[in-house]
Coordinates of C-alpha atoms (C1' of nucleotides) in Angstrom, one line a residue:
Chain I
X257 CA 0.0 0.0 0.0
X258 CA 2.7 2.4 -0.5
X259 CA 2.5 5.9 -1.9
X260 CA 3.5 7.0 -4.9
X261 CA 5.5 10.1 -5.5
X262 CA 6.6 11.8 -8.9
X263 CA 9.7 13.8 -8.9
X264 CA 10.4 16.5 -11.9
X265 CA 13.4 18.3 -11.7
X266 CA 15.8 18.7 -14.6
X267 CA 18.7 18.0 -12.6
X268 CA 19.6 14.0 -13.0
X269 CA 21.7 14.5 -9.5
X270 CA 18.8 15.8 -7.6
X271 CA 16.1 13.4 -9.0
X272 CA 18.6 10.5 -7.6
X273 CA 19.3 12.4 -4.6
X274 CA 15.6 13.2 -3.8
X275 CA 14.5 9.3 -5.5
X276 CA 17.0 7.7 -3.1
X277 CA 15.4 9.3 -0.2
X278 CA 12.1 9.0 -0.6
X279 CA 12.3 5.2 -1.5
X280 CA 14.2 4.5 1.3
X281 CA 11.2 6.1 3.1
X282 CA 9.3 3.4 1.6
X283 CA 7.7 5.0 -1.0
X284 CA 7.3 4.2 -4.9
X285 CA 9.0 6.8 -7.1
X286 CA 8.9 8.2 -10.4
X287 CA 10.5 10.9 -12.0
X288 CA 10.6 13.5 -15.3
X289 CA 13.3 15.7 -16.3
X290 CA 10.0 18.3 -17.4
X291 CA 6.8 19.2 -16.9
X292 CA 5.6 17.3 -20.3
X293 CA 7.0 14.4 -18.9
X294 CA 4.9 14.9 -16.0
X295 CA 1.9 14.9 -17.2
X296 CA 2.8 11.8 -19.7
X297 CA 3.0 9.9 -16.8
X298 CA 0.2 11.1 -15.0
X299 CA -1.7 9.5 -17.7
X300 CA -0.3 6.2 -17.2
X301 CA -0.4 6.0 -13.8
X302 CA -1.7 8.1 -11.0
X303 CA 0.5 9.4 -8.0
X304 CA 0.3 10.7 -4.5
X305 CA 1.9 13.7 -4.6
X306 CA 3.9 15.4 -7.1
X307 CA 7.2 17.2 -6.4
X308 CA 7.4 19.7 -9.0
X309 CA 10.9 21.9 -9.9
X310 CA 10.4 25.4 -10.8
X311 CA 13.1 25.9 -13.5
X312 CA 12.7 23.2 -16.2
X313 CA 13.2 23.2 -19.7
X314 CA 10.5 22.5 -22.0
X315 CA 7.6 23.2 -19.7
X316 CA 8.6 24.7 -16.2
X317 CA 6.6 23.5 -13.0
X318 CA 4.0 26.9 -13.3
X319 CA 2.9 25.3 -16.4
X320 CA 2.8 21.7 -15.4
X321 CA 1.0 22.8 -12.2
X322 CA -1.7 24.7 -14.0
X323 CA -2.5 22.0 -16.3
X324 CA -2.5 19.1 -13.2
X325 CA -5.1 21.6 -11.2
X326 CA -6.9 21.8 -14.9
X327 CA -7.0 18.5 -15.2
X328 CA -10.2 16.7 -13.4
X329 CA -8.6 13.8 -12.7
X330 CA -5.3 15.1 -11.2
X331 CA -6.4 18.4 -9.8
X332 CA -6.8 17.1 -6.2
X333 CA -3.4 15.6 -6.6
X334 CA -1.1 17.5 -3.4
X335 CA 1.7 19.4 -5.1
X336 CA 5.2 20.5 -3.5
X337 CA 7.1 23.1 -5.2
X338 CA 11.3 23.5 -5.4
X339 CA 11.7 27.1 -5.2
X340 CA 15.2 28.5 -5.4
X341 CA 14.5 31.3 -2.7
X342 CA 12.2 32.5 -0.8
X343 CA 10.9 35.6 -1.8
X344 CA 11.5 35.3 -5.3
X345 CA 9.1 35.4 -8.0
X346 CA 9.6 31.9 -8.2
X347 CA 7.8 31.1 -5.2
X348 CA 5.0 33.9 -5.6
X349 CA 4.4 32.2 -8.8
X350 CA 3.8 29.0 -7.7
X351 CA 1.5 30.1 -4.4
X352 CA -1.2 31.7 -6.6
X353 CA -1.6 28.1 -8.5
X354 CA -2.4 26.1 -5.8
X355 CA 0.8 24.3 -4.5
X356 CA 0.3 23.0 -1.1
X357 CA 3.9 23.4 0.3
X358 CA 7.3 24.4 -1.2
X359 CA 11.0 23.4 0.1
X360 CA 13.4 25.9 -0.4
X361 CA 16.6 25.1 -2.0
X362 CA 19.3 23.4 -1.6
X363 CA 17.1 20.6 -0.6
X364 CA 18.2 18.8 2.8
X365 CA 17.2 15.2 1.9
X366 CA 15.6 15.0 5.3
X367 CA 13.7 18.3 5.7
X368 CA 11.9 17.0 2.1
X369 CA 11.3 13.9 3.2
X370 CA 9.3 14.9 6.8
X371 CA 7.1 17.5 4.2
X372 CA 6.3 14.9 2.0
X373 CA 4.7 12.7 4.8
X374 CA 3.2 15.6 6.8
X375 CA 1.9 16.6 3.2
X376 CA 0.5 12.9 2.9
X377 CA -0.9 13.1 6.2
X378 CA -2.9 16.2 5.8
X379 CA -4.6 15.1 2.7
X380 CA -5.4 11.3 4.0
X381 CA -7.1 13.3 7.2
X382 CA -9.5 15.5 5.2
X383 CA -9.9 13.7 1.6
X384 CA -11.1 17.0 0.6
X385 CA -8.5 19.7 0.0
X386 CA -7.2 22.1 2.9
X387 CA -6.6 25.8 1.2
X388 CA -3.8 26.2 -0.6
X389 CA -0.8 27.8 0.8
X390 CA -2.0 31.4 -0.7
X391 CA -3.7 33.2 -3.3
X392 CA -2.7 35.2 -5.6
X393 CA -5.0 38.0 -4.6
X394 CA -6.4 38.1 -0.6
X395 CA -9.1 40.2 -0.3
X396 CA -10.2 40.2 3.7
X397 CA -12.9 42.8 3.3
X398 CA -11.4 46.6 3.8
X399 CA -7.8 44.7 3.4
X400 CA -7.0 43.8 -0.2
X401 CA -3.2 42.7 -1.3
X402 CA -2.6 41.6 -4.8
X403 CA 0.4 40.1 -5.8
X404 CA 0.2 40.6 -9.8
X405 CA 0.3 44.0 -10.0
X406 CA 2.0 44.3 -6.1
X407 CA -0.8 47.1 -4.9
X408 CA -2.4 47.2 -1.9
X409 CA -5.6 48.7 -1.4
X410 CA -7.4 49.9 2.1
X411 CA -11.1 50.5 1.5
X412 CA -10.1 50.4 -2.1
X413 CA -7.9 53.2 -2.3
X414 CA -4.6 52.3 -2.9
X415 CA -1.9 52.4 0.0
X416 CA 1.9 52.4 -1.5
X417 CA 4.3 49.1 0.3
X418 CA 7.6 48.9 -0.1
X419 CA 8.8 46.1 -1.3
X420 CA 9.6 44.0 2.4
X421 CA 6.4 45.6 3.9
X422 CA 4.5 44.3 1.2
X423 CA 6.1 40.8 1.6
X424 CA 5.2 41.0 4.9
X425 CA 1.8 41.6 4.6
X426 CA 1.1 39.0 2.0
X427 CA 2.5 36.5 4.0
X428 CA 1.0 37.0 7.2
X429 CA -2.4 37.4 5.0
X430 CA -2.0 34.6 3.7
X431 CA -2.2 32.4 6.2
X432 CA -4.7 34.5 8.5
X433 CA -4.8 33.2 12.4
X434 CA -2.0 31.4 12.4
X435 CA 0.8 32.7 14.6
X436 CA 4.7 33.3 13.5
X437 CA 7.8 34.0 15.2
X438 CA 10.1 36.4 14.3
X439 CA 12.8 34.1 12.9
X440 CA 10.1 32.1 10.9
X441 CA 9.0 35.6 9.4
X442 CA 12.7 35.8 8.5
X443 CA 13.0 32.6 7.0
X444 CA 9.4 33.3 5.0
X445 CA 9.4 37.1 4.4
X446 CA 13.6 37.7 4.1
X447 CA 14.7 34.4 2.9
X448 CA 17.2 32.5 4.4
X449 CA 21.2 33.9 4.2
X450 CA 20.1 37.5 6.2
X451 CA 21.5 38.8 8.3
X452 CA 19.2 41.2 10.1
X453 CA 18.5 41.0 13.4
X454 CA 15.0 40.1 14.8
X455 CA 13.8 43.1 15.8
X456 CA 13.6 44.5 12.4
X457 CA 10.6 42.6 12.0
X458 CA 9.0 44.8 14.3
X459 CA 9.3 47.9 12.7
X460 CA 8.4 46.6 9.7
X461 CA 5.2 45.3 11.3
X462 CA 4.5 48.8 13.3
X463 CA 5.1 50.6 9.6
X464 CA 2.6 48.0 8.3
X465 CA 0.6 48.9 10.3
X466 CA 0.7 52.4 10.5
X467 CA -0.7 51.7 6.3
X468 CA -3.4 49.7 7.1
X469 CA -4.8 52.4 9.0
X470 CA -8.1 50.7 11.6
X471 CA -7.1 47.7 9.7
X472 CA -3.4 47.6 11.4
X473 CA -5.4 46.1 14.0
X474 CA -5.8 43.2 12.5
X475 CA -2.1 42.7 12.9
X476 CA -2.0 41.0 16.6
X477 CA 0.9 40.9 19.1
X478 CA 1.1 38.1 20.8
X479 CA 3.9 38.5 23.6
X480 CA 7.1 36.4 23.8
X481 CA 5.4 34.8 21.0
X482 CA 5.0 36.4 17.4
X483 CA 2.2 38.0 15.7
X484 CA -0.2 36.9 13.6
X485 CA -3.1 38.3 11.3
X486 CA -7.0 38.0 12.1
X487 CA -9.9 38.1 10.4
X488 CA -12.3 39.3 12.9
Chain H
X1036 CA 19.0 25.8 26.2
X1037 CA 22.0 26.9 24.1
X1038 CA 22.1 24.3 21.3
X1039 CA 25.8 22.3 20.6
X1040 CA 27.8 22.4 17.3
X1041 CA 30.6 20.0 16.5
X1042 CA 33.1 21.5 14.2
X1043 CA 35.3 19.2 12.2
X1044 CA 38.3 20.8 10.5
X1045 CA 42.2 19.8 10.4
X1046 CA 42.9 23.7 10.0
X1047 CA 43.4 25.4 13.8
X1048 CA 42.5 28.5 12.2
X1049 CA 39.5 27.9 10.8
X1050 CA 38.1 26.3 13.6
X1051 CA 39.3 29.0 15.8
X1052 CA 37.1 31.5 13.6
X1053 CA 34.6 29.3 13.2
X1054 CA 34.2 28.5 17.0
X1055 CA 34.7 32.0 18.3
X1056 CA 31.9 33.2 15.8
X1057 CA 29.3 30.5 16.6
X1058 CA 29.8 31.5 20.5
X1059 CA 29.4 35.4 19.9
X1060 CA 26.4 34.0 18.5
X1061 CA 25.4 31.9 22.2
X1062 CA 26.2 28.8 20.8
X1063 CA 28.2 25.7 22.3
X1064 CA 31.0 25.1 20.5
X1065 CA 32.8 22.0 20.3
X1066 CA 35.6 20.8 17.5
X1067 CA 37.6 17.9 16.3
X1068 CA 40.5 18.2 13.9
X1069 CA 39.3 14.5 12.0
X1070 CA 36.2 12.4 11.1
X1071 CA 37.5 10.0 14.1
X1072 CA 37.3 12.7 16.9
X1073 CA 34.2 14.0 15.5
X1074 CA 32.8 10.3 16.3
X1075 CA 34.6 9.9 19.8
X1076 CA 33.0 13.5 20.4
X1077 CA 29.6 12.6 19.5
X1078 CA 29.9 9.3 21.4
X1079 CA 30.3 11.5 24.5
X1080 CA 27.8 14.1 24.2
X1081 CA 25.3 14.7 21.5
X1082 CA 25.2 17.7 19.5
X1083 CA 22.8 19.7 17.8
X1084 CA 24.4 20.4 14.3
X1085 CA 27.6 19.1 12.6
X1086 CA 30.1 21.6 10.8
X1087 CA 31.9 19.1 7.9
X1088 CA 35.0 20.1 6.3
X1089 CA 35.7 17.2 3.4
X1090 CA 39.3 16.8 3.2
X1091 CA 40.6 15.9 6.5
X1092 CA 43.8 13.4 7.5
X1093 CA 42.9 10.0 8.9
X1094 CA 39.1 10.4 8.4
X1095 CA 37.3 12.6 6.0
X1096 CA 34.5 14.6 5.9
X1097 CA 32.5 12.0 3.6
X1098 CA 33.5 9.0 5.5
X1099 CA 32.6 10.9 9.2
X1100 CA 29.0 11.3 7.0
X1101 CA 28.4 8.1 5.9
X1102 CA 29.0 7.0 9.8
X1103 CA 27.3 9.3 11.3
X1104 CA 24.1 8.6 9.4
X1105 CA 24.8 5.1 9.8
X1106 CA 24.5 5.4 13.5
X1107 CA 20.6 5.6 14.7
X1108 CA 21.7 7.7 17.7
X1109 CA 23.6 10.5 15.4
X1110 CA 21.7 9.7 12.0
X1111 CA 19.5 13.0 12.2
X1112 CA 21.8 15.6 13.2
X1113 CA 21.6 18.4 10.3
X1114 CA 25.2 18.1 8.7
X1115 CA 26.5 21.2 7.1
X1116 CA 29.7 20.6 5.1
X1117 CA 32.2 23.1 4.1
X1118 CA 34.1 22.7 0.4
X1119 CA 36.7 23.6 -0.9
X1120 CA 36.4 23.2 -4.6
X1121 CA 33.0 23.8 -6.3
X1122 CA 33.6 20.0 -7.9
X1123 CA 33.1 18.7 -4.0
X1124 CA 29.2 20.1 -4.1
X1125 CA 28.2 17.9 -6.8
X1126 CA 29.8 15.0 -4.7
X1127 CA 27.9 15.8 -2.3
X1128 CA 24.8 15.5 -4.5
X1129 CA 25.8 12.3 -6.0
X1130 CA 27.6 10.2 -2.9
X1131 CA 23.7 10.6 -1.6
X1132 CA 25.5 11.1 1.9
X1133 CA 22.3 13.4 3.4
X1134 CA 24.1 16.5 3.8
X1135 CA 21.5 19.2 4.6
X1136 CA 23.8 22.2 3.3
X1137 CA 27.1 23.1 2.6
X1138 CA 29.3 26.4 2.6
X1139 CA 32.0 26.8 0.0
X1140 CA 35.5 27.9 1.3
X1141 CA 36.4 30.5 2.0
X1142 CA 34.3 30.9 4.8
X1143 CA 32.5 33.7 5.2
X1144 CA 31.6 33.8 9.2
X1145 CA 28.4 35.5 8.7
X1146 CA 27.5 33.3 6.1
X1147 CA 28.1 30.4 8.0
X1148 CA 26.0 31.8 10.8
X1149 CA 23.1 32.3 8.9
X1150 CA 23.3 28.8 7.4
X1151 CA 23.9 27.4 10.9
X1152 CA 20.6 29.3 12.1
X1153 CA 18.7 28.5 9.3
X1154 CA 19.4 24.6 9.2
X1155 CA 18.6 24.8 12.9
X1156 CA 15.2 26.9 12.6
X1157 CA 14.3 24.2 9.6
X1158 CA 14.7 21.2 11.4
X1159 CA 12.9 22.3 14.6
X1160 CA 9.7 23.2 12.2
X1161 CA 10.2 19.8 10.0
X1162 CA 11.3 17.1 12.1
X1163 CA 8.7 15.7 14.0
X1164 CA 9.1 15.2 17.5
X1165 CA 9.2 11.9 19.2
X1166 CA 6.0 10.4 20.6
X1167 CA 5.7 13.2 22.8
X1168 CA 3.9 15.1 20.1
X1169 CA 1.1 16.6 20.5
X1170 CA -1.5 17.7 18.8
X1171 CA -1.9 21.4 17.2
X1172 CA -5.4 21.7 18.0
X1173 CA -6.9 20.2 21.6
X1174 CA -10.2 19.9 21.3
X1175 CA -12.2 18.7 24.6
X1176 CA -15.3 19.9 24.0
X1177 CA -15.7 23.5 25.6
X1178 CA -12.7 24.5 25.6
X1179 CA -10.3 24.3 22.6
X1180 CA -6.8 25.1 22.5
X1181 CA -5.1 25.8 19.2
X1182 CA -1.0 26.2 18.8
X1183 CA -1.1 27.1 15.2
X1184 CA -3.2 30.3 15.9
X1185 CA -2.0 31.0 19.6
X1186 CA -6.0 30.8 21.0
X1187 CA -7.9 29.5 23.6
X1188 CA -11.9 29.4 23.2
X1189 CA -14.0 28.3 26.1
X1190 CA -17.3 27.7 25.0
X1191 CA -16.2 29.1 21.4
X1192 CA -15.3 32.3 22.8
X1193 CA -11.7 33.6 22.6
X1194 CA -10.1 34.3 25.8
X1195 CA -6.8 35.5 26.2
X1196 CA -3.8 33.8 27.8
X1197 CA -0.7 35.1 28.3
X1198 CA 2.1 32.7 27.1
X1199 CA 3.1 30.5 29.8
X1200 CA -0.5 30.3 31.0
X1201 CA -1.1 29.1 27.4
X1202 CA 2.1 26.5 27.6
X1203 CA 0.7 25.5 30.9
X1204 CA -2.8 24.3 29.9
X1205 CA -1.6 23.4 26.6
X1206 CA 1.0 20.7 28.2
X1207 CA -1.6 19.5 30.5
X1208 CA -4.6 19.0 28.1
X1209 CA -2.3 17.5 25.5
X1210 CA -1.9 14.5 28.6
X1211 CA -5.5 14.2 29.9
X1212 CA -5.6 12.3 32.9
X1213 CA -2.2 12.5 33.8
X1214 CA -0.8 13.8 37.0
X1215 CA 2.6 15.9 37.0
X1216 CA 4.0 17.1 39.3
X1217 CA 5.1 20.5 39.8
X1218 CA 8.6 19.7 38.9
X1219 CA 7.8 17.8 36.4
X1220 CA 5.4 20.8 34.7
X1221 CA 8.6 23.1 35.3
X1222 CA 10.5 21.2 33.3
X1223 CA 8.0 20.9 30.2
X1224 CA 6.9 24.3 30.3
X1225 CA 9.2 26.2 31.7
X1226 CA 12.1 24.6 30.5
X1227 CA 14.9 22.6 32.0
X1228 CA 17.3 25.2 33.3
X1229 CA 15.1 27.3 35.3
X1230 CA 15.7 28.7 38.5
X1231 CA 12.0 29.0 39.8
X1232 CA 10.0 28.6 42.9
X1233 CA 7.9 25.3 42.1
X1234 CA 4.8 27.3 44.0
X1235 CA 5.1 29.7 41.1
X1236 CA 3.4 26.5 39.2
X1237 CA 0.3 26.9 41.3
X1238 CA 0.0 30.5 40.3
X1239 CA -0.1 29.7 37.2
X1240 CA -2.9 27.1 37.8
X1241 CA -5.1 29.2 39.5
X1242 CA -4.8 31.8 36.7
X1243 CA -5.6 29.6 34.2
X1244 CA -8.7 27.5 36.2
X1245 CA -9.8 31.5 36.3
X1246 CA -9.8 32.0 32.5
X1247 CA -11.0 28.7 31.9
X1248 CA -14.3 29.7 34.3
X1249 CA -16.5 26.5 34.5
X1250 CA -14.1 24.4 33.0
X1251 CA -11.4 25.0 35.4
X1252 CA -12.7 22.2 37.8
X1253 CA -11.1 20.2 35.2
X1254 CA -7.4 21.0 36.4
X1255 CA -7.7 18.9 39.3
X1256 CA -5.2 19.3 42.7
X1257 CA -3.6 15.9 44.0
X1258 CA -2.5 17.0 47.2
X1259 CA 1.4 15.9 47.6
X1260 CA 1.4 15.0 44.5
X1261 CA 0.6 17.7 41.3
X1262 CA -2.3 18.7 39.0
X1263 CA -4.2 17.1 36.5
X1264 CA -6.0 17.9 33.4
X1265 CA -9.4 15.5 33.2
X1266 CA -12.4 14.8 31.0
X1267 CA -15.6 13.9 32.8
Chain Z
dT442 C1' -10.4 19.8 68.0
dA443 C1' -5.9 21.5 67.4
dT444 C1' -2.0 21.4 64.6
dC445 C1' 0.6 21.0 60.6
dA446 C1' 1.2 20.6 55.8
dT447 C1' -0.4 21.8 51.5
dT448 C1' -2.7 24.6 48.3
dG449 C1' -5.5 28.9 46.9
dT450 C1' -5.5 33.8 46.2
dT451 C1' -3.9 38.4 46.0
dA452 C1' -1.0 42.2 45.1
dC453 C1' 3.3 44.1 44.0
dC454 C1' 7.6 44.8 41.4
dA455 C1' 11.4 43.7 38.4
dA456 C1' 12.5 42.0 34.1
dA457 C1' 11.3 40.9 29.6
dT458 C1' 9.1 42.2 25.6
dT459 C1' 7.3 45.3 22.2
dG460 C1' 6.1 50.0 20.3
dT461 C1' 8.0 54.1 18.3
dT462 C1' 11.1 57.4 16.6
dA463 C1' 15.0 58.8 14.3
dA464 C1' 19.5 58.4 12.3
dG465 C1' 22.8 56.2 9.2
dC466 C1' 23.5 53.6 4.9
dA467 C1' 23.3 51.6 0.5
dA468 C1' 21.1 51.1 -3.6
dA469 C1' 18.4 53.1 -7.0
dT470 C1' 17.0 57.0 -9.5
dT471 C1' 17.3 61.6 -11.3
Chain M
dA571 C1' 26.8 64.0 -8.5
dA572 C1' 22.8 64.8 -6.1
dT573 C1' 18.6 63.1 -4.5
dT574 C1' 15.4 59.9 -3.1
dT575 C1' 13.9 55.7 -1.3
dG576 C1' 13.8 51.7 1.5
dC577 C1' 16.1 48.9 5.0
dT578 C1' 18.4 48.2 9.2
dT579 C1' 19.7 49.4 13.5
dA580 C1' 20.0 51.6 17.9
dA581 C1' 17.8 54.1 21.6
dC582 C1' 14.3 55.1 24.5
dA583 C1' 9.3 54.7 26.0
dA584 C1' 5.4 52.0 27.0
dT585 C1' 3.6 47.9 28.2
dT586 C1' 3.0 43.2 29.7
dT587 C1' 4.4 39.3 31.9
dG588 C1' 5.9 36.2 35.2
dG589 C1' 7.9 35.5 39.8
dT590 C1' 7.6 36.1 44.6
dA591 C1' 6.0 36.8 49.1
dA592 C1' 2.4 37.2 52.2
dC593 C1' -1.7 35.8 53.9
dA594 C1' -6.1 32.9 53.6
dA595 C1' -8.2 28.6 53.1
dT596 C1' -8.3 23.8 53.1
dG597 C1' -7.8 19.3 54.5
dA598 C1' -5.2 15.6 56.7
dT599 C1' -3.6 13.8 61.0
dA600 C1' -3.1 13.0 65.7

DNA sequence: TATCATTGTTACCAAATTGTTAAGCAAATT
DNA sequence: AATTTGCTTAACAATTTGGTAACAATGATA
């Protein structure tokens, strides 16, 4: 009864690397060097979950994820993105398609291996699937961030964000209620290699704030802890 | 509290500047000039992340690797490996060794750092802990107690606890039915260095039974002994 | 019942944490 | 080259938290 998982990355080394790891796990593996080779297989055989590479020749994991969600039969099919960087258009590509989870680069073996089952697990518990990591556009009524066109609007007038500020938001928007540390706002917001200190999270969230006007609010403190965003 | 890092390098120098950065940084440094005394090291005392240089006399960085993952006691320690050559990455890659990162030579101390923070911050997120575990969300019905969002509803209203009151009820409804006592709860919520009065514990009960209104009958006292959380 | 041991409760204060402002840089733009 | 912009940091203010002591209440034991 084990899983299976397809891998697409264009690299031959990390398709071993990542194959040899997951099997070991005790899970069945495939691989493509492309998106088209993806969806070949998908035809001939269903999987699990589908770890998708970014960068690929031929048809790059944004395409290949578009046509999987298209696609009646796949669309419910738990995707995890490669992204190089946090941060990088890369990444805010593949969160308005509907990936479920994304390991940053270099990819520690282990790390990849504990999302893949936690991925698993979360989509054996509720057959139907949990919201996907973010949209492209959030709109929590009075608050709306959109990430094509990188505008922010309060009560539909448009607020001006710097570039981290507007990161910031996004992110914490995007996954409303749920709490975050500084350091994991670093890891999501900065991407990893800074070398800020922790506090500058703070005044990034008080200038953040200071935008959203009534709505700053919405941004909660919770001491010794992190902060997190609300929705009522 | 202060988490342990095992540097391996045959250079004095760079472990020197290695070491002396890491503990600027509150960490505790050990080192070891070969793959062997990296072995007898860990044999003594565990550490928390492993700092790889590849060529090294009697044993080298890849061999210390394979061993170390080959050891069920060391095998997830987070490796980071430092290269000299850009030709030793794609070793990496291929010898399938599980190394989580690496650092190419020379070494940049505040690059280092930020890896050596960043592996660490990944694996406490990823990894998941030993049977211990608890749920995110405790649910026993009329009061609900949710680590992802940092809430506590009684009665499906949200009512505010400060964080160690959180930790506290958290830790004792994750282990209904189970007495602790007061030592024991400093320990798990307050952490194992702590210099505090054990009645402060029972402060912290009484605060929380008070937030928890009806519901705080379910903390129950064992005279003697500790507190409780029960259901029905 | 009287006594002792244990726990409940309250209030205060020091320490830890966060909010806020402003200055210094570096990169981008003019 | 000069100016602007955004990011980071440090410093100080404001706030919250958690720890402790003191006293009250409880209950076990003789």
């Amino acid at each position: 009864m084990s899983k299976t998982i397809l891998i697409a990355d264009d690299e031959q080394d990390i398709r071993d690397l990542i194959s040899y790891n997951l099997s070991k796990e005790g899970f069945t593996v495939e691989s493509a060097a492309n998106g088209k080779e993806v969806l070949q297989k998908l035809e001939q055989s269903p999987a699990d979950l589908i770890i998708l590479d970014i960068m690929m020749p031929e048809m790059d994991g944004f395409e290949a994820c578009k046509a999987i969600r298209a696609n009646p039969k796949t669309a419910n099919i738990p995707i995890l993105f490669l992204t190089a960087r946090a941060g990088e258009v890369d990444q805010i590509v593949s969160l308005e398609l509907g990936a479920d989870d994304y390991v940053q680069k270099p990819v520690s073996p282990r790390v990849l291996v504990a999302r893949v089952k936690s991925l698993l697990r979360r989509f054996d518990r509720s057959e139907q699937k949990p919201a996907t990591a973010a949209a492209e556009q959030i709109n929590s009524d009075g608050v709306k961030v959109d990430r094509s066109s990188y505008k922010v609007f309060v009560n539909d007038k448009e607020v001006f964000f710097p570039r981290k500020e507007f990161e910031l938001l996004y992110f914490l928007a995007s996954h409303p209620g749920r709490i975050y540390k500084r350091e994991a706002l670093l890891d999501e917001v900065w991407g990893r290699d800074t070398f800020v200190v922790e506090r500058t999270v703070d005044v990034h969230i008080f200038k953040v704030r200071e935008k959203l006007g009534d709505y700053g609010k919405r941004i909660e403190t919770v001491k010794g802890v992190g902060y997190r965003y609300v929705l009522e």
